[in-house]
Amino acid sequence: MKKTNETPEETELWNSIPNLDKKDRGDTYFRLSLIAFEKGLHANSLTLAESACDAYKESGDEVGLANAYTAIAFNFYVTQKAKDGIKYMSDAVNLYTKNSDEQEWEYRNHLLRWYMQEEQYELAKEQLFVLLEHYENDGAEYSLVEARKLLGISYCNLDDCDAAIKEFTTARVLAKELQDSRSIAELDLELSQCFNHLEKPIESHNAATKAAGVFDSIEDLLQSAKAQTQIGISLSKQGDHEKALISLEKARSNALKKLPINFFEIHAIQAAFITVFESLNRDEEAEEMKRRNQVIAENLGIGS
């Protein structure tokens, strides 16, 4: 499988293979797989990682085998084969755990993120419970804040807003002790969404206003747009539709200034506009916004 345009390192690695024992051969194939991955040669990288697996299995090196599984996992995931990628990453994490290898925590985080991206929130929760215990034992306070936030998001996506609010609130207390203003604002934003979902617009408005203050201060346009959207929704739920439109206009303006444009956020903002327009009996504007959102939803696969 020797390729043209090899680096000197690759040539040296290929030439060394016939003289290596099984473990060292596995290490060499693994290194070649990483080099191919960095070049974007994912088919080559995958084949080399599989060769590394064979060598590690023969040598009985389970940590090496876990390393090779991670290479296979990344190659599958970046080539839109998430199911296969998750399987191999899960196998790798299990081997790291079995062998008490510290790499477990790095790759368990990758596995968690993939479950979140694939909207497998129950499985994400399982990873988060393990990570939370590890962070608590380690005293990793910033990681605890992030993990509790992600656990709250998982609960939120599973329609358990009460559990989500509990996690966000716990994380917020810790973030405040750490004087981590950005994390506090992110948690306030999550809380505002939950409160709106629970039809608690006053609580939502208070949380979203706090979040917007921080995001406006640091000129984070997209996060500010999200906060203003929640403010608009909360105002509309309180019957103040005209003020709601002002907040939604600010949300849309900020979202459009942030490049590349996040069309998922534009869709969310316009969905809020539709609700307010319908409440004000401004049917033509509501229908126009529905038309726009239908196009965006079709393009992004929203609701499919």
Short mmCIF file of C-alpha atoms in Angstrom, two decimals:
data_model
loop_
_atom_site.label_atom_id
_atom_site.label_comp_id
_atom_site.label_asym_id
_atom_site.label_seq_id
_atom_site.Cartn_x
_atom_site.Cartn_y
_atom_site.Cartn_z
CA MET A 1 0.00 0.00 0.00
CA LYS A 2 3.01 2.27 -0.35
CA LYS A 3 1.95 5.58 -1.91
CA THR A 4 3.60 8.29 -3.93
CA ASN A 5 4.31 11.69 -2.36
CA GLU A 6 5.34 10.06 0.91
CA THR A 7 7.13 12.09 3.51
CA PRO A 8 10.55 10.84 4.67
CA GLU A 9 8.90 9.72 7.90
CA GLU A 10 6.38 7.60 6.01
CA THR A 11 9.08 6.02 3.87
CA GLU A 12 11.08 5.15 6.97
CA LEU A 13 8.01 3.70 8.66
CA TRP A 14 7.10 1.54 5.67
CA ASN A 15 10.64 0.26 5.35
CA SER A 16 10.76 -0.71 9.02
CA ILE A 17 7.65 -2.89 9.03
CA PRO A 18 9.18 -6.23 7.88
CA ASN A 19 11.65 -6.19 10.80
CA LEU A 20 9.20 -5.31 13.59
CA ASP A 21 7.49 -7.49 16.18
CA LYS A 22 3.70 -7.54 16.32
CA LYS A 23 3.25 -4.69 18.83
CA ASP A 24 5.74 -2.38 17.10
CA ARG A 25 4.14 -3.22 13.77
CA GLY A 26 0.80 -2.16 15.24
CA ASP A 27 2.34 1.11 16.45
CA THR A 28 3.78 1.74 12.99
CA TYR A 29 0.52 1.08 11.15
CA PHE A 30 -1.24 3.31 13.68
CA ARG A 31 1.23 6.15 13.08
CA LEU A 32 0.82 5.76 9.31
CA SER A 33 -2.95 5.84 9.78
CA LEU A 34 -2.71 9.14 11.65
CA ILE A 35 -0.52 10.65 8.93
CA ALA A 36 -3.00 9.58 6.25
CA PHE A 37 -5.86 11.04 8.30
CA GLU A 38 -4.07 14.38 8.55
CA LYS A 39 -3.75 14.37 4.75
CA GLY A 40 -7.48 13.71 4.37
CA LEU A 41 -6.85 10.24 2.92
CA HIS A 42 -9.56 8.60 4.96
CA ALA A 43 -9.83 5.34 3.00
CA ASN A 44 -6.07 4.79 3.38
CA SER A 45 -6.18 5.83 7.02
CA LEU A 46 -9.01 3.38 7.73
CA THR A 47 -7.18 0.48 6.06
CA LEU A 48 -3.99 1.24 7.98
CA ALA A 49 -5.89 1.46 11.27
CA GLU A 50 -7.45 -1.93 10.54
CA SER A 51 -3.96 -3.34 9.93
CA ALA A 52 -2.90 -1.87 13.26
CA CYS A 53 -5.88 -3.62 14.90
CA ASP A 54 -4.80 -6.99 13.50
CA ALA A 55 -1.26 -6.52 14.81
CA TYR A 56 -2.42 -5.39 18.25
CA LYS A 57 -4.83 -8.34 18.53
CA GLU A 58 -2.01 -10.74 17.71
CA SER A 59 0.25 -9.13 20.31
CA GLY A 60 -2.45 -8.89 22.98
CA ASP A 61 -1.95 -5.12 23.37
CA GLU A 62 -5.42 -3.89 24.37
CA VAL A 63 -4.45 -0.23 24.80
CA GLY A 64 -2.88 -0.26 21.34
CA LEU A 65 -6.06 -1.87 20.04
CA ALA A 66 -8.12 0.91 21.67
CA ASN A 67 -5.90 3.50 19.98
CA ALA A 68 -6.50 1.85 16.62
CA TYR A 69 -10.24 1.75 17.28
CA THR A 70 -10.22 5.52 17.83
CA ALA A 71 -8.53 5.99 14.43
CA ILE A 72 -11.20 3.81 12.79
CA ALA A 73 -13.91 5.74 14.66
CA PHE A 74 -12.70 9.15 13.49
CA ASN A 75 -12.42 7.98 9.88
CA PHE A 76 -15.96 6.67 9.93
CA TYR A 77 -17.35 9.75 11.66
CA VAL A 78 -15.79 12.31 9.33
CA THR A 79 -17.02 10.35 6.31
CA GLN A 80 -20.64 10.59 7.52
CA LYS A 81 -20.78 7.06 8.95
CA ALA A 82 -21.67 8.13 12.47
CA LYS A 83 -23.18 4.82 13.58
CA ASP A 84 -19.98 2.92 12.79
CA GLY A 85 -17.83 5.67 14.26
CA ILE A 86 -19.75 5.61 17.53
CA LYS A 87 -19.48 1.82 17.74
CA TYR A 88 -15.69 1.85 17.44
CA MET A 89 -15.29 4.81 19.78
CA SER A 90 -17.44 3.02 22.36
CA ASP A 91 -15.30 -0.12 21.99
CA ALA A 92 -12.17 1.99 22.44
CA VAL A 93 -13.51 3.64 25.61
CA ASN A 94 -14.43 0.25 27.05
CA LEU A 95 -10.89 -1.02 26.46
CA TYR A 96 -9.33 2.09 28.01
CA THR A 97 -11.58 1.64 31.04
CA LYS A 98 -10.70 -2.05 31.35
CA ASN A 99 -6.99 -1.19 31.30
CA SER A 100 -7.30 1.90 33.57
CA ASP A 101 -5.81 4.06 30.83
CA GLU A 102 -6.17 7.83 31.25
CA GLN A 103 -7.03 8.24 27.56
CA GLU A 104 -10.49 7.02 28.54
CA TRP A 105 -11.53 10.53 29.56
CA GLU A 106 -10.46 12.24 26.34
CA TYR A 107 -12.23 9.72 24.16
CA ARG A 108 -15.26 9.39 26.41
CA ASN A 109 -15.73 13.11 25.78
CA HIS A 110 -15.58 12.54 22.04
CA LEU A 111 -18.15 9.77 22.39
CA LEU A 112 -20.37 12.07 24.44
CA ARG A 113 -20.19 14.84 21.82
CA TRP A 114 -21.06 12.40 19.07
CA TYR A 115 -24.09 11.12 20.98
CA MET A 116 -25.18 14.74 21.44
CA GLN A 117 -24.68 15.56 17.76
CA GLU A 118 -26.64 12.47 16.74
CA GLU A 119 -29.38 13.38 19.24
CA GLN A 120 -28.94 10.15 21.21
CA TYR A 121 -29.55 11.88 24.51
CA GLU A 122 -30.17 8.84 26.71
CA LEU A 123 -26.76 7.47 25.70
CA ALA A 124 -25.24 10.91 26.19
CA LYS A 125 -26.61 10.95 29.73
CA GLU A 126 -24.88 7.64 30.49
CA GLN A 127 -21.53 9.14 29.48
CA LEU A 128 -22.19 12.31 31.45
CA PHE A 129 -22.92 10.42 34.67
CA VAL A 130 -19.53 8.70 34.38
CA LEU A 131 -17.77 11.95 33.53
CA LEU A 132 -19.42 13.83 36.38
CA GLU A 133 -18.20 11.28 38.91
CA HIS A 134 -14.68 11.52 37.44
CA TYR A 135 -14.67 15.34 37.50
CA GLU A 136 -15.97 15.43 41.06
CA ASN A 137 -13.24 13.05 42.23
CA ASP A 138 -10.66 15.05 40.28
CA GLY A 139 -11.87 18.45 41.48
CA ALA A 140 -12.19 19.58 37.86
CA GLU A 141 -14.64 22.42 38.51
CA TYR A 142 -14.76 23.96 35.03
CA SER A 143 -15.35 20.53 33.50
CA LEU A 144 -18.12 19.95 36.05
CA VAL A 145 -19.88 23.13 34.90
CA GLU A 146 -19.72 22.04 31.26
CA ALA A 147 -20.83 18.48 32.00
CA ARG A 148 -23.82 19.62 34.07
CA LYS A 149 -24.77 22.05 31.31
CA LEU A 150 -24.68 19.22 28.75
CA LEU A 151 -26.68 16.99 31.10
CA GLY A 152 -29.27 19.75 31.37
CA ILE A 153 -29.40 20.06 27.58
CA SER A 154 -29.89 16.29 27.33
CA TYR A 155 -32.78 16.40 29.80
CA CYS A 156 -34.25 19.37 27.93
CA ASN A 157 -34.19 17.46 24.64
CA LEU A 158 -35.87 14.55 26.40
CA ASP A 159 -38.68 16.92 27.52
CA ASP A 160 -37.71 16.75 31.19
CA CYS A 161 -37.48 20.47 31.83
CA ASP A 162 -37.58 20.16 35.62
CA ALA A 163 -34.49 17.93 35.64
CA ALA A 164 -32.83 20.26 33.13
CA ILE A 165 -33.47 23.32 35.30
CA LYS A 166 -31.98 21.49 38.29
CA GLU A 167 -28.78 20.75 36.36
CA PHE A 168 -28.51 24.26 34.90
CA THR A 169 -29.06 25.82 38.32
CA THR A 170 -26.46 23.59 39.96
CA ALA A 171 -23.98 24.41 37.21
CA ARG A 172 -24.74 28.12 37.53
CA VAL A 173 -23.93 28.13 41.24
CA LEU A 174 -20.57 26.52 40.54
CA ALA A 175 -19.86 28.85 37.60
CA LYS A 176 -20.59 31.83 39.84
CA GLU A 177 -18.11 30.54 42.43
CA LEU A 178 -15.56 30.34 39.62
CA GLN A 179 -16.50 33.87 38.44
CA ASP A 180 -17.00 32.41 34.96
CA SER A 181 -19.27 35.06 33.45
CA ARG A 182 -19.58 33.46 30.05
CA SER A 183 -20.67 30.10 31.47
CA ILE A 184 -23.17 31.89 33.73
CA ALA A 185 -24.64 33.63 30.67
CA GLU A 186 -24.82 30.38 28.71
CA LEU A 187 -26.64 28.73 31.61
CA ASP A 188 -29.02 31.68 31.94
CA LEU A 189 -29.83 31.27 28.26
CA GLU A 190 -30.56 27.56 28.75
CA LEU A 191 -32.71 28.35 31.77
CA SER A 192 -34.68 30.94 29.83
CA GLN A 193 -35.52 28.38 27.15
CA CYS A 194 -36.69 25.89 29.76
CA PHE A 195 -38.81 28.49 31.55
CA ASN A 196 -40.47 29.50 28.29
CA HIS A 197 -41.19 25.85 27.54
CA LEU A 198 -42.79 25.52 30.99
CA GLU A 199 -44.90 28.65 30.37
CA LYS A 200 -43.01 30.66 32.99
CA PRO A 201 -42.34 33.79 30.93
CA ILE A 202 -41.37 36.10 33.80
CA GLU A 203 -38.62 33.73 34.95
CA SER A 204 -37.58 33.26 31.33
CA HIS A 205 -37.41 37.01 30.72
CA ASN A 206 -35.26 37.55 33.80
CA ALA A 207 -32.80 34.81 32.84
CA ALA A 208 -32.62 35.83 29.17
CA THR A 209 -32.06 39.48 30.06
CA LYS A 210 -29.09 38.53 32.21
CA ALA A 211 -27.68 36.41 29.39
CA ALA A 212 -28.16 39.16 26.82
CA GLY A 213 -26.31 41.65 29.04
CA VAL A 214 -23.19 39.48 29.02
CA PHE A 215 -23.35 38.53 25.35
CA ASP A 216 -23.90 42.15 24.30
CA SER A 217 -20.93 43.19 26.45
CA ILE A 218 -18.58 40.77 24.70
CA GLU A 219 -20.24 41.31 21.30
CA ASP A 220 -21.15 37.67 20.82
CA LEU A 221 -23.76 38.31 18.17
CA LEU A 222 -25.13 34.81 17.78
CA GLN A 223 -25.57 34.16 21.50
CA SER A 224 -27.07 37.63 21.88
CA ALA A 225 -29.54 36.75 19.11
CA LYS A 226 -30.53 33.60 20.97
CA ALA A 227 -31.06 35.55 24.19
CA GLN A 228 -33.11 38.23 22.44
CA THR A 229 -35.24 35.50 20.87
CA GLN A 230 -36.08 34.13 24.32
CA ILE A 231 -36.82 37.66 25.54
CA GLY A 232 -39.17 38.13 22.60
CA ILE A 233 -40.92 34.83 23.26
CA SER A 234 -41.30 35.61 26.98
CA LEU A 235 -42.72 39.07 26.26
CA SER A 236 -45.21 37.63 23.80
CA LYS A 237 -46.30 35.03 26.36
CA GLN A 238 -46.95 37.93 28.76
CA GLY A 239 -49.09 39.65 26.11
CA ASP A 240 -46.61 42.41 25.25
CA HIS A 241 -46.43 41.57 21.54
CA GLU A 242 -45.12 44.91 20.29
CA LYS A 243 -42.12 44.78 22.62
CA ALA A 244 -41.67 41.16 21.62
CA LEU A 245 -41.29 42.24 17.98
CA ILE A 246 -38.60 44.75 18.96
CA SER A 247 -36.59 42.01 20.68
CA LEU A 248 -37.06 39.64 17.75
CA GLU A 249 -35.94 42.32 15.30
CA LYS A 250 -32.78 42.78 17.36
CA ALA A 251 -32.29 39.01 17.42
CA ARG A 252 -32.60 38.78 13.64
CA SER A 253 -30.31 41.76 13.09
CA ASN A 254 -27.58 40.23 15.28
CA ALA A 255 -27.96 36.79 13.71
CA LEU A 256 -27.56 38.26 10.21
CA LYS A 257 -24.38 40.13 11.21
CA LYS A 258 -22.68 36.92 12.34
CA LEU A 259 -21.02 35.21 9.39
CA PRO A 260 -21.41 32.53 8.25
CA ILE A 261 -25.12 32.92 8.89
CA ASN A 262 -26.59 30.26 11.18
CA PHE A 263 -29.80 29.36 9.36
CA PHE A 264 -31.00 27.16 12.21
CA GLU A 265 -31.07 30.26 14.39
CA ILE A 266 -32.76 32.30 11.65
CA HIS A 267 -35.42 29.60 11.47
CA ALA A 268 -35.94 29.75 15.24
CA ILE A 269 -36.22 33.53 15.21
CA GLN A 270 -38.72 33.51 12.35
CA ALA A 271 -40.77 30.82 14.10
CA ALA A 272 -41.06 33.20 17.06
CA PHE A 273 -42.07 36.02 14.68
CA ILE A 274 -44.86 33.83 13.30
CA THR A 275 -46.34 33.29 16.77
CA VAL A 276 -46.28 37.02 17.54
CA PHE A 277 -47.72 38.03 14.16
CA GLU A 278 -50.55 35.53 14.61
CA SER A 279 -51.25 36.91 18.09
CA LEU A 280 -51.53 40.40 16.54
CA ASN A 281 -53.73 39.11 13.68
CA ARG A 282 -51.08 40.24 11.19
CA ASP A 283 -51.86 37.30 8.96
CA GLU A 284 -50.03 38.41 5.81
CA GLU A 285 -46.75 38.87 7.68
CA ALA A 286 -47.24 35.54 9.45
CA GLU A 287 -47.82 33.76 6.13
CA GLU A 288 -44.75 35.39 4.56
CA MET A 289 -42.62 34.27 7.49
CA LYS A 290 -44.06 30.76 7.23
CA ARG A 291 -43.11 30.69 3.54
CA ARG A 292 -39.53 31.68 4.36
CA ASN A 293 -39.25 29.15 7.14
CA GLN A 294 -40.64 26.37 4.96
CA VAL A 295 -37.79 26.92 2.49
CA ILE A 296 -35.16 26.96 5.24
CA ALA A 297 -36.67 23.85 6.86
CA GLU A 298 -36.56 21.99 3.54
CA ASN A 299 -32.95 23.00 2.94
CA LEU A 300 -31.77 22.04 6.43
CA GLY A 301 -33.95 18.97 6.93
CA ILE A 302 -35.66 20.52 9.95
CA GLY A 303 -38.59 18.40 11.05
CA SER A 304 -37.67 15.52 8.74
#
